[in-house]
GROMACS .gro file of C-alpha atoms in nm:
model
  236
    1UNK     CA    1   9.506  -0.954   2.212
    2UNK     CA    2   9.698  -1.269   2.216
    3UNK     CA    3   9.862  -1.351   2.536
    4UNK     CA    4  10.092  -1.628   2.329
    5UNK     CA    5  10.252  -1.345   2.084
    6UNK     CA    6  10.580  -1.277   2.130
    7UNK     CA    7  10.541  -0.939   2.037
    8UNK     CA    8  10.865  -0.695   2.061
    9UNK     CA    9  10.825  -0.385   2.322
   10UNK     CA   10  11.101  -0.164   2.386
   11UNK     CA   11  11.093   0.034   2.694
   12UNK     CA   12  11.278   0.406   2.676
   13UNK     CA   13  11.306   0.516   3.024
   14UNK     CA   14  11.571   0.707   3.165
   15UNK     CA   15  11.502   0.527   3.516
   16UNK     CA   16  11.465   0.201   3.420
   17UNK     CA   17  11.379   0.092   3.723
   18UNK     CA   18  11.050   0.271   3.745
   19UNK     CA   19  10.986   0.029   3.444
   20UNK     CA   20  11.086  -0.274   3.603
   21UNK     CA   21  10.754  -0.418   3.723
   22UNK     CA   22  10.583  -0.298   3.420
   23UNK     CA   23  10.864  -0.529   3.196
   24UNK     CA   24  10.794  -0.812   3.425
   25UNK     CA   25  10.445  -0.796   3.352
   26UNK     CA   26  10.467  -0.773   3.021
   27UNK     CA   27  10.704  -1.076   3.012
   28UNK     CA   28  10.475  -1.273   3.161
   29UNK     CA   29  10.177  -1.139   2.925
   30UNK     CA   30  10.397  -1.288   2.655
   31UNK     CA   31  10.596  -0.992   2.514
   32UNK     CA   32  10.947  -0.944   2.428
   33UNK     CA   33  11.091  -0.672   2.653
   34UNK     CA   34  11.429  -0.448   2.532
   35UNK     CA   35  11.514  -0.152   2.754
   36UNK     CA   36  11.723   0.183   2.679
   37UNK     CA   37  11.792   0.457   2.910
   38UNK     CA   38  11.849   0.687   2.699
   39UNK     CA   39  11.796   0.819   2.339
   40UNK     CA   40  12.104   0.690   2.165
   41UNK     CA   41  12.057   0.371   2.264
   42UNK     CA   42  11.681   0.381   2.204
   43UNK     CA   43  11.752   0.473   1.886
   44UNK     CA   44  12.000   0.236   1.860
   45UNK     CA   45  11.801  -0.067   1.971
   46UNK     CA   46  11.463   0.053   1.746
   47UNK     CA   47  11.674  -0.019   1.403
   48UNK     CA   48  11.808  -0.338   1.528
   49UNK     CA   49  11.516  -0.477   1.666
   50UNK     CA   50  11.222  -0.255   1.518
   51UNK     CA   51  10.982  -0.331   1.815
   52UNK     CA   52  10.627  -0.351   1.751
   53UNK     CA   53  10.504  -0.107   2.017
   54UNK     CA   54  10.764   0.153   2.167
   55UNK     CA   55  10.686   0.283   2.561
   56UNK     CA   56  10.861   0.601   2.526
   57UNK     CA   57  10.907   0.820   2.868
   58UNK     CA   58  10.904   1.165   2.861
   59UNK     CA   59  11.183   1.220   3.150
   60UNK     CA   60  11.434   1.011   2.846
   61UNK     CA   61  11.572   1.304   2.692
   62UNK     CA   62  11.680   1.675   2.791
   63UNK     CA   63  11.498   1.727   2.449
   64UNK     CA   64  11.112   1.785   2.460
   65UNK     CA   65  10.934   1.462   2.442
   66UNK     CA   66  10.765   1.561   2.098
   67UNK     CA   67  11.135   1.644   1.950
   68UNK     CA   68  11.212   1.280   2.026
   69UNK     CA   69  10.907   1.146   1.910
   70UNK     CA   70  10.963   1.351   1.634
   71UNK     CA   71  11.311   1.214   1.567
   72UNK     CA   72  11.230   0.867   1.569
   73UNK     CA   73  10.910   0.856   1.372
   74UNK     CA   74  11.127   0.982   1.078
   75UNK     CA   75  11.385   0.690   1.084
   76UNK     CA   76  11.278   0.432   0.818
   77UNK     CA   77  11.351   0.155   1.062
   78UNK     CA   78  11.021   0.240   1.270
   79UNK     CA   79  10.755   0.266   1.044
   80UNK     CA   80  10.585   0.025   1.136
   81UNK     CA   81  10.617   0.077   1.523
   82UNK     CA   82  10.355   0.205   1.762
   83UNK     CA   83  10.483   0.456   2.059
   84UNK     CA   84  10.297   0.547   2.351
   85UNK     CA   85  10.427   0.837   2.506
   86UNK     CA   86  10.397   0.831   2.867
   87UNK     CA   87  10.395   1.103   3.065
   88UNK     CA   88  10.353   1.280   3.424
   89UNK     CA   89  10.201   1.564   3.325
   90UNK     CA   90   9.842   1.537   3.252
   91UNK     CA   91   9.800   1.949   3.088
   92UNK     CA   92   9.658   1.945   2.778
   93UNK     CA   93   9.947   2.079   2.630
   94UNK     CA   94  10.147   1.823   2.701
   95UNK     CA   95   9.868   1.597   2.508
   96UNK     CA   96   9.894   1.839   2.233
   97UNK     CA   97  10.276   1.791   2.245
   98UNK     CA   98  10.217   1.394   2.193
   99UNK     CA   99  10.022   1.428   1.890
  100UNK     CA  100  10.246   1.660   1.715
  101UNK     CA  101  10.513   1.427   1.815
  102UNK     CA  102  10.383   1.137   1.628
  103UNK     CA  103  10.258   0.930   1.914
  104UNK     CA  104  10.005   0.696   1.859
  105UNK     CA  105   9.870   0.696   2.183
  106UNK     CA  106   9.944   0.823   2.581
  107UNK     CA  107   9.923   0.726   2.910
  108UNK     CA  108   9.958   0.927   3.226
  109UNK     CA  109  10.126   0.835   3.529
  110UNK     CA  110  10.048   0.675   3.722
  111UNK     CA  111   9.869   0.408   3.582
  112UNK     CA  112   9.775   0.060   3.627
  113UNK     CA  113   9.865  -0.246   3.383
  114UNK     CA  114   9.554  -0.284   3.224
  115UNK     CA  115   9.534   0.061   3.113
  116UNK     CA  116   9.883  -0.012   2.909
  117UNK     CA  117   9.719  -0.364   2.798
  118UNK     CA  118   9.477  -0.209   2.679
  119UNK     CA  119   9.645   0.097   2.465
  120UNK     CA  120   9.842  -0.203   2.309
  121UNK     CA  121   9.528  -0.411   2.262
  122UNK     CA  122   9.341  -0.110   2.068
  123UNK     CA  123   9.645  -0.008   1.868
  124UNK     CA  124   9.685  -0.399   1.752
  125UNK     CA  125   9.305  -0.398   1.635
  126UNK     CA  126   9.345  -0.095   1.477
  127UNK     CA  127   9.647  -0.183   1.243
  128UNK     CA  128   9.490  -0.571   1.180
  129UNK     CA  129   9.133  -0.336   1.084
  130UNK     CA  130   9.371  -0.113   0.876
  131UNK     CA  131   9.585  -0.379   0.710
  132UNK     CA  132   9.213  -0.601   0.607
  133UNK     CA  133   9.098  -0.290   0.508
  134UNK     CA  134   9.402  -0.154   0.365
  135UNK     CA  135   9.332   0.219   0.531
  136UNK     CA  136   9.566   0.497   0.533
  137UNK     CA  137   9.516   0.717   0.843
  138UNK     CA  138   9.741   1.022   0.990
  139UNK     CA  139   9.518   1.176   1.295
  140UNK     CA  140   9.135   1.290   1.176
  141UNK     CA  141   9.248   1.227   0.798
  142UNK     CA  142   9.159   0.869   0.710
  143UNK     CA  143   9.202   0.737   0.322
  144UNK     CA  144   9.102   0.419   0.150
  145UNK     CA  145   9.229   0.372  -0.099
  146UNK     CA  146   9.049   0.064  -0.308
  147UNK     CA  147   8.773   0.289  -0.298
  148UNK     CA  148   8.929   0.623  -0.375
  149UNK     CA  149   8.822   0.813  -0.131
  150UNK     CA  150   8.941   1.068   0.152
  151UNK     CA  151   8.794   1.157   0.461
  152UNK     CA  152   8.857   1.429   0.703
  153UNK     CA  153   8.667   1.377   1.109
  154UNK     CA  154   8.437   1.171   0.873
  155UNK     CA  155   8.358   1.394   0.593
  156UNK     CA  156   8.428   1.294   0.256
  157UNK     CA  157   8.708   1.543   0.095
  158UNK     CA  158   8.703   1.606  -0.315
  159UNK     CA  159   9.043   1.578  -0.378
  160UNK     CA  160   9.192   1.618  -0.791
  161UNK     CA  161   9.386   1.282  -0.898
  162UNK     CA  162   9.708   1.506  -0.814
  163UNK     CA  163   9.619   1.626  -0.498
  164UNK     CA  164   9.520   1.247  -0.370
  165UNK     CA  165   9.859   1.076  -0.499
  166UNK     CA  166  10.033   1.339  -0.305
  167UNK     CA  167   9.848   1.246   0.021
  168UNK     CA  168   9.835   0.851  -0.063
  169UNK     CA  169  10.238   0.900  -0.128
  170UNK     CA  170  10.305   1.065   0.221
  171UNK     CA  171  10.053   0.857   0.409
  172UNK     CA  172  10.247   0.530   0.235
  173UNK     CA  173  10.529   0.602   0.418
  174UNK     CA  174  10.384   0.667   0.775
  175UNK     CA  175  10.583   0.978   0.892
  176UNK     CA  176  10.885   0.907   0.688
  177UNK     CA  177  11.035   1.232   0.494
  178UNK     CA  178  10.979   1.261   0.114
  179UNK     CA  179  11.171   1.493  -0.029
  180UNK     CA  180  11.067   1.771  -0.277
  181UNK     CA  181  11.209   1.588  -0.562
  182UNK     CA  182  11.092   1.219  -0.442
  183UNK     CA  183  10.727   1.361  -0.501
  184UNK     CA  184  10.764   1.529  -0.796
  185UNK     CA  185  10.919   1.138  -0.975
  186UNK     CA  186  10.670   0.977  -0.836
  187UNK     CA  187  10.325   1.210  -0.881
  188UNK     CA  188  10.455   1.292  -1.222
  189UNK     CA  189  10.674   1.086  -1.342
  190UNK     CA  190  11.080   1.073  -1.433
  191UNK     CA  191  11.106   1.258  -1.750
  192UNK     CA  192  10.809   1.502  -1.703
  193UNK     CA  193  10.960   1.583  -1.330
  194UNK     CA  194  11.253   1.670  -1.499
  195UNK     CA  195  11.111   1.970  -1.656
  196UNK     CA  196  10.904   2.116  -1.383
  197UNK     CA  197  10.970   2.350  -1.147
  198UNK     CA  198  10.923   2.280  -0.738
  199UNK     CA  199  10.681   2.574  -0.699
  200UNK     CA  200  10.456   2.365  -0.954
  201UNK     CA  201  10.425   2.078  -0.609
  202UNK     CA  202  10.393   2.384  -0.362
  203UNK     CA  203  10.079   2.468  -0.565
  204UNK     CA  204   9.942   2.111  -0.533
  205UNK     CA  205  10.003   2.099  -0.191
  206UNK     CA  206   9.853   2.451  -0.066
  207UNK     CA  207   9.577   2.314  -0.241
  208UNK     CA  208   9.552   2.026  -0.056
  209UNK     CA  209   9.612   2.163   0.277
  210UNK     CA  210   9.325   2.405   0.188
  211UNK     CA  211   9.119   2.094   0.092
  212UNK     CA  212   9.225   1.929   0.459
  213UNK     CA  213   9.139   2.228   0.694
  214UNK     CA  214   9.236   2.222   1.055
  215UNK     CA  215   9.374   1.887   0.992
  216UNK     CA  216   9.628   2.012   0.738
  217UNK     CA  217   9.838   2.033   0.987
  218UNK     CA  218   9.945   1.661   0.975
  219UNK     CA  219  10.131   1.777   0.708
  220UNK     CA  220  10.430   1.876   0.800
  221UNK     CA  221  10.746   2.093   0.615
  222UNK     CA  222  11.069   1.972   0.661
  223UNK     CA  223  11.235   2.319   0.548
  224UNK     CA  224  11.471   2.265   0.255
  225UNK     CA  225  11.408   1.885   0.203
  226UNK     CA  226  11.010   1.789   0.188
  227UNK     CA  227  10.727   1.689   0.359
  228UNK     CA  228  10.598   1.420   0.633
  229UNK     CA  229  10.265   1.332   0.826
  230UNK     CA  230  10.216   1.324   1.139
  231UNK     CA  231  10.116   1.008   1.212
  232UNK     CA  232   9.947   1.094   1.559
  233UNK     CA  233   9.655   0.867   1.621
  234UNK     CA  234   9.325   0.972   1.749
  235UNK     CA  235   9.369   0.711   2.035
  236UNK     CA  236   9.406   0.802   2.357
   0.00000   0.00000   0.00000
């Protein structure tokens, strides 16, 4: 990782203090540091600056920390953001919680500043691999699409042409909600979505989520509007 970038980080930390050696440090690595205490501003601060890498706290909100994730990963402004969810409790449900949150990555506390270096270092390789490569990815389901090809933990999936534009379309937009009738414009087109009905894309996408497995669970409903992935990374 370049130690000259001045990469944006916001830190969303209800103690901000706690953070205040950590911002230091990354100041010096050559980051730009923004702080919010809490999730209004955070929110607040993430569409006027959209920070390449967001260090999000668990102890920020009353809310669970995967309802904030959650919250923020479907604003527009952050799509092209990376969170790591820090926490202080190492269960693996609390893992589980990060993934299904959207994080792209965790840390536990405590931990030491190489550990975070390095999360940001592995996350920066991994979009610059993705953006040469121009590879879609939402947890185990990976897509490429110059080559036209899905795989799921590594396994090729056989998707129809229908079925993949779905999945290319939601994995475009990297956890950003398409709605029902966003979908059915642009799988099918304007004039022939104006004649079907939505239980004709509910077909399509049970398919698909049969197709996907265990990992159909990156898809998620948003219950009377559409459907987002879970961006969740396998990086941890």
């Amino acid at each position: 990782m370049s130690r000259t970038s001045k990469q944006k980080i916001l830190i969303a930390a209800a103690n901000s203090e706690a953070y205040s050696d950590v911002q230091h440090a990354l100041e010096k690595t050559g980051f730009k540091v923004s702080v919010a205490t809490n999730t209004d501003t955070a929110i607040m601060r993430i569409a006027a600056e959209s920070p390449d890498f967001i260090l999000l706290d668990s102890g920020l909100s009353k809310n669970e920390s995967g309802q904030l994730c959650n919250r923020l990963r479907m604003g527009h402004e952050i799509s092209a953001s990376r969170i790591i969810h820090i926490h202080d409790d190492p269960t693996a449900a609390d893992k589980a919680m990060s993934q299904i949150g959207g994080a792209d990555a965790y840390l536990l506390k405590p931990f030491e500043m190489d550990e975070l270096l390095e999360k940001i270092s592995a996350l920066q390789h991994r979009r610059q691999t993705d953006q040469l490569q121009h590879i879609l990815r939402a947890g185990t389901i990976e897509m490429i699409p110059a080559k036209w090809v899905v795989h799921v933990n590594g396994t090729p999936v056989d998707l129809t042409e229908t079925e993949y534009r779905i999945l290319q379309l939601l994995l475009e937009v990297e956890g950003r909600v398409l709605t029902r009738e966003d979908l059915l414009e642009r799988v099918w087109g304007h004039e022939k979505a104006l004649t079907l009905e939505s239980r004709t894309l509910d077909m399509h996408m049970s398919r698909l989520r049969h197709k996907l497995g265990n990992s159909a669970k990156n898809i998620i409903t948003v219950r009377n509007v559409g459907y987002r992935v879970d961006v969740a990374a396998s990086i941890h």
